[in-house]
PDB file of C-alpha atoms in Angstrom:
ATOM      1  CA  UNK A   1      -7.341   3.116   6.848  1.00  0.00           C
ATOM      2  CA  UNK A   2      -9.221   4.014   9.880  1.00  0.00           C
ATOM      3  CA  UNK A   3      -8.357   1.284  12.604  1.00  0.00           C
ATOM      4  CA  UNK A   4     -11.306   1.471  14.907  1.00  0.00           C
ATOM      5  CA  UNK A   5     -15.048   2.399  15.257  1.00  0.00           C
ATOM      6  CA  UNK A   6     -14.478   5.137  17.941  1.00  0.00           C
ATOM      7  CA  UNK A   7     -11.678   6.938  14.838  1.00  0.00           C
ATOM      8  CA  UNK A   8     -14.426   5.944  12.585  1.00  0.00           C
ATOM      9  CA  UNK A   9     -16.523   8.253  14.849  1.00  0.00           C
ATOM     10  CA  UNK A  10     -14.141  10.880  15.362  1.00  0.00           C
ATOM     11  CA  UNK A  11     -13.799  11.447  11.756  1.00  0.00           C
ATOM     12  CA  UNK A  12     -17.389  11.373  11.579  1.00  0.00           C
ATOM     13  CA  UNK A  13     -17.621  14.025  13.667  1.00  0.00           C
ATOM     14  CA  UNK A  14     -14.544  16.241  12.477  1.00  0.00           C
ATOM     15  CA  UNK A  15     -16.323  15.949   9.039  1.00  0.00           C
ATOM     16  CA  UNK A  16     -19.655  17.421  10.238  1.00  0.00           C
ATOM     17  CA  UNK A  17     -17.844  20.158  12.110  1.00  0.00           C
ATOM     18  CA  UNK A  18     -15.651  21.275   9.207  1.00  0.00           C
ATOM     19  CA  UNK A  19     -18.930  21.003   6.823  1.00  0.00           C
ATOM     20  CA  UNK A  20     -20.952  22.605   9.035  1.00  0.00           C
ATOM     21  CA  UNK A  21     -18.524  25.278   9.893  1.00  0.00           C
ATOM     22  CA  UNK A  22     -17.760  25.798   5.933  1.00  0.00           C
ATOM     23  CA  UNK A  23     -22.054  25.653   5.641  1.00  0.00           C
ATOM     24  CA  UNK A  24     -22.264  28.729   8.066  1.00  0.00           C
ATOM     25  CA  UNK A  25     -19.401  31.016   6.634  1.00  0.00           C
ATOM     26  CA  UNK A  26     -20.912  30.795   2.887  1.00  0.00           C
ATOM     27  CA  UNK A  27     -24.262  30.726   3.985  1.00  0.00           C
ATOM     28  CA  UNK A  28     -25.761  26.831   2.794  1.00  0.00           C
ATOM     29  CA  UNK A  29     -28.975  25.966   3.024  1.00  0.00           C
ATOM     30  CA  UNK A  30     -29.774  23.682   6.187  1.00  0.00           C
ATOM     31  CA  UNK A  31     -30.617  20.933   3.287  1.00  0.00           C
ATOM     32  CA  UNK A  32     -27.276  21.415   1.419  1.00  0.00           C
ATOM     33  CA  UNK A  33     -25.234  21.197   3.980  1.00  0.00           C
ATOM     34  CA  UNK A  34     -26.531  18.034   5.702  1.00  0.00           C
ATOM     35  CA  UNK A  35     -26.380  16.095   2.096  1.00  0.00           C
ATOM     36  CA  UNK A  36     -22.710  17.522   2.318  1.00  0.00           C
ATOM     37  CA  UNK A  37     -21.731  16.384   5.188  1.00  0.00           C
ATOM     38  CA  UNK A  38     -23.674  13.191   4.863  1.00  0.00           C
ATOM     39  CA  UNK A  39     -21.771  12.564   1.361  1.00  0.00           C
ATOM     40  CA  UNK A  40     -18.125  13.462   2.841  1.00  0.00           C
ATOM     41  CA  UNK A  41     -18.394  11.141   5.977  1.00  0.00           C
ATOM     42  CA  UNK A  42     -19.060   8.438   3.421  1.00  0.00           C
ATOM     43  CA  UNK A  43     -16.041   8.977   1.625  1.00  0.00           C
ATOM     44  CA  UNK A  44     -14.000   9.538   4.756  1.00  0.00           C
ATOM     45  CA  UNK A  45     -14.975   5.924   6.070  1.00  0.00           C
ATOM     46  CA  UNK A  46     -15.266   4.204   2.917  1.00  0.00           C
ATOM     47  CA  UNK A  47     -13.169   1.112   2.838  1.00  0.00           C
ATOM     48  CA  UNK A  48      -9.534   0.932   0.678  1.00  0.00           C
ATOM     49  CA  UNK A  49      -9.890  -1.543  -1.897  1.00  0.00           C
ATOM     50  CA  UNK A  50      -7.656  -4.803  -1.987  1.00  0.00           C
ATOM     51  CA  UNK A  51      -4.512  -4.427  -3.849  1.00  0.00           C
ATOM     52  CA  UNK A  52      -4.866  -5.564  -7.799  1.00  0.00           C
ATOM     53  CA  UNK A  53      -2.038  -8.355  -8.039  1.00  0.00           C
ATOM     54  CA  UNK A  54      -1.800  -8.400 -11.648  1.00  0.00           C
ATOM     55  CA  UNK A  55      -1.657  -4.547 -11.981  1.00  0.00           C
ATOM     56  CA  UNK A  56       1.208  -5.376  -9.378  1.00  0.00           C
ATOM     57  CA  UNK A  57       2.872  -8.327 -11.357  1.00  0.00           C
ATOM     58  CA  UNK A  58       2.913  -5.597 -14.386  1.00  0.00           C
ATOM     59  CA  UNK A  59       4.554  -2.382 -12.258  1.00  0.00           C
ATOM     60  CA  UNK A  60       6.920  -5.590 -10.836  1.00  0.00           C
ATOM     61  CA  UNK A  61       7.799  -6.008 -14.286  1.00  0.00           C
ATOM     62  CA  UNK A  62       8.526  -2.525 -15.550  1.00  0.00           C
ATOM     63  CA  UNK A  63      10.490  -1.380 -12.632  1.00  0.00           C
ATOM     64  CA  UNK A  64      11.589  -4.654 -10.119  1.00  0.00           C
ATOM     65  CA  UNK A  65      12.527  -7.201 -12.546  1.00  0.00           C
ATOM     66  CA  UNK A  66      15.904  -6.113 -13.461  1.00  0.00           C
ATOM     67  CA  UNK A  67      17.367  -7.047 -10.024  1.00  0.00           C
ATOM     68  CA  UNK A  68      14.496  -9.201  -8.678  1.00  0.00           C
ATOM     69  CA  UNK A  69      13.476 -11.572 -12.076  1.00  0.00           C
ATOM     70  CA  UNK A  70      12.384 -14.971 -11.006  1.00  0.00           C
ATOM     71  CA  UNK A  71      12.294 -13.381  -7.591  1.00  0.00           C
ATOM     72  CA  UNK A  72      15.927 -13.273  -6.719  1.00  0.00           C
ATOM     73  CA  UNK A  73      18.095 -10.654  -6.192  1.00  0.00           C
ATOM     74  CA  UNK A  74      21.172  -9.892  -8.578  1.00  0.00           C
ATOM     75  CA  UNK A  75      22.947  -7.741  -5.837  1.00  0.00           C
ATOM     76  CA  UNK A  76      22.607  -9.201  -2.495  1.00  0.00           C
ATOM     77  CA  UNK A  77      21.835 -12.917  -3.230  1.00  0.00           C
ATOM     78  CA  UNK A  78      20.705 -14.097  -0.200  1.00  0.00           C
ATOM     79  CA  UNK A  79      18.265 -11.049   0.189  1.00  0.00           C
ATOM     80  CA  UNK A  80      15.521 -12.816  -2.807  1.00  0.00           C
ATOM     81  CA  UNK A  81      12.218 -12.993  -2.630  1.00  0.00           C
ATOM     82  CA  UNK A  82      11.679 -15.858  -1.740  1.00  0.00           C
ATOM     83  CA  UNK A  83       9.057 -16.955   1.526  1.00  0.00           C
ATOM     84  CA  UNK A  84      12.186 -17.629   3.554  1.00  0.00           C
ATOM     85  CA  UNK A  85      14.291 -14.779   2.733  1.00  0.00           C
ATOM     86  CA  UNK A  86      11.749 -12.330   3.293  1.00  0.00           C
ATOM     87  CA  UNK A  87      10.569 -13.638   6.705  1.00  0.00           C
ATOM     88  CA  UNK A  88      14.047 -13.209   7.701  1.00  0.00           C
ATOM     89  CA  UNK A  89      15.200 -10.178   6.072  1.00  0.00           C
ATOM     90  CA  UNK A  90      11.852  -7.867   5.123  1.00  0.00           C
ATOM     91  CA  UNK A  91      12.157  -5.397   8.636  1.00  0.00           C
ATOM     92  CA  UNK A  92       8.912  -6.284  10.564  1.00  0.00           C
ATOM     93  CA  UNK A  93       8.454  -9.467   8.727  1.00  0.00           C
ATOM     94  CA  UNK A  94       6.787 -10.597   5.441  1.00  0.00           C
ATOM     95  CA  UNK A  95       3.648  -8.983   5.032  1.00  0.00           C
ATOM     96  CA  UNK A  96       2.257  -6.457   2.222  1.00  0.00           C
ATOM     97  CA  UNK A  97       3.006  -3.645   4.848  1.00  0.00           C
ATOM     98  CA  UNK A  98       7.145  -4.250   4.997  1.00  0.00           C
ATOM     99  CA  UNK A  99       7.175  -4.544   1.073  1.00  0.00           C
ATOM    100  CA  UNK A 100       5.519  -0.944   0.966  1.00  0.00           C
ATOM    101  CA  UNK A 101       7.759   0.552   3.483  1.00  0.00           C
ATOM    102  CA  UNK A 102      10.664  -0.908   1.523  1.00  0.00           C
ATOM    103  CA  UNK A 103       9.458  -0.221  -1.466  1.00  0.00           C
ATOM    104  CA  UNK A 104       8.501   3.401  -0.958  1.00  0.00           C
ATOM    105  CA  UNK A 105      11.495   4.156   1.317  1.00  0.00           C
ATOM    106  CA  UNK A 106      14.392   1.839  -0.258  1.00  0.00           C
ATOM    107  CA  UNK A 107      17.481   0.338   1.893  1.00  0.00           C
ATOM    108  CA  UNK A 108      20.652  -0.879   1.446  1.00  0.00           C
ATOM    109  CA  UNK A 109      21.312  -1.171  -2.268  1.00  0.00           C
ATOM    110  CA  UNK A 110      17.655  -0.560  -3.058  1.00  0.00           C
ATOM    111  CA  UNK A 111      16.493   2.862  -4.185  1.00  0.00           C
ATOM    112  CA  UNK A 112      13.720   4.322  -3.310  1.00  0.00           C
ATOM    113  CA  UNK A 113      10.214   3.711  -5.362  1.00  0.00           C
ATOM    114  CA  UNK A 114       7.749   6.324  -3.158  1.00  0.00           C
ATOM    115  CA  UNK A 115       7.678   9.420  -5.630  1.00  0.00           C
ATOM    116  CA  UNK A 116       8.248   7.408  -9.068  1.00  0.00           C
ATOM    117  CA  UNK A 117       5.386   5.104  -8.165  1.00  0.00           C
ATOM    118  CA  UNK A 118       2.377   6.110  -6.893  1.00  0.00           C
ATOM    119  CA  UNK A 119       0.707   4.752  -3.699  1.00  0.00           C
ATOM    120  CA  UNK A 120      -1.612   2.528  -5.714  1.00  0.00           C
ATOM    121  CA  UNK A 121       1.329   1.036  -7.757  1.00  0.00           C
ATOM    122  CA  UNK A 122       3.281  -0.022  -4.638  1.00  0.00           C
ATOM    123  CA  UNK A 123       0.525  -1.454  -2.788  1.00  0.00           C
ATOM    124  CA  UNK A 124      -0.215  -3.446  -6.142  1.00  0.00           C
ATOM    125  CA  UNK A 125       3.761  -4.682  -6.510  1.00  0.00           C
ATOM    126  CA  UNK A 126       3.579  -5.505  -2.498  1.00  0.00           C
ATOM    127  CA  UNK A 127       0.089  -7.882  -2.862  1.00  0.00           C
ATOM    128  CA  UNK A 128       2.405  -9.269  -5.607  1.00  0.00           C
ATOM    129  CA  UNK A 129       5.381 -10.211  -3.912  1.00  0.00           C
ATOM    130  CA  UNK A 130       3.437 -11.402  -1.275  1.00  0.00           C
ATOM    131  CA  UNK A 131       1.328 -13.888  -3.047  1.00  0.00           C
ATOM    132  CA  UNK A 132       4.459 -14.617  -5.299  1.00  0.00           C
ATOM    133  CA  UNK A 133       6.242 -15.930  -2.523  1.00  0.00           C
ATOM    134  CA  UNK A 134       3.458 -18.162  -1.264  1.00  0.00           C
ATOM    135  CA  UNK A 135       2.810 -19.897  -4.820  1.00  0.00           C
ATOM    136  CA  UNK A 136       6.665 -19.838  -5.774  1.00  0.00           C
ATOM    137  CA  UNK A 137       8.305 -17.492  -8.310  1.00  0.00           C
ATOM    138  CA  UNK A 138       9.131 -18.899 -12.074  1.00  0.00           C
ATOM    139  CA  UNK A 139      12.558 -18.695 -13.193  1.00  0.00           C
TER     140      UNK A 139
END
């Protein structure tokens, strides 16, 4: 995600130099390569879209559940995921963000997700556990 206007503009910019750059070495048509580089600064600023909690409730399931069901944890105990326990355990706090680093990175006893899930999936399972452990976790 781009955090600013002025990186908004930079890309912006970057985008029209690359197309126009690419528009000169094979020879586009003025026309072409302005609706070019007006399409691809679209897509380079266009917003992310907010994580899909159910999609994330489902990957939780396939692939979380058999140490985290219920939201507790069958190897470390105290580690769940539970409001508390991830305010005080999740490195940098319990947001979305620290589930996706763990998540994708692992620690401890915790493999690894990033490679068997895909970006998408692990945002979805982090909105999940997030929410989750606002509303309370059935057992």
């Amino acid at each position: 995600l781009l955090k600013s206007t002025k990186q908004t503009s930079k890309m912006k910019l970057a985008v029209a130099a690359i197309l126009a750059t690419s528009a000169s070495a094979l020879s586009f048509a003025p026309k072409q390569a302005a609706a070019a580089a007006g399409a691809a600064a679209f897509v380079a600023v266009a917003p992310a879209f907010a994580a899909d909690v159910g999609a994330g409730e489902s990957v939780f399931n396939q692939n979380c559940s058999a140490c985290h069901a219920g939201g507790q944890n069958v190897i470390m105990p105290e580690k769940t995921l539970e409001k508390e326990a991830l305010d005080m355990y999740l490195a940098n706090g319990r947001s979305e963000k620290s589930v996706v680093t763990q998540v994708t990175n692992g620690k401890n006893a915790m493999p690894a997700f990033g490679g068997r899930l895909s970006d998408e999936d692990i945002a979805n399972v982090a909105a999940y556990v997030i929410k989750t452990s606002e509303t309370g976790w059935d057992e």
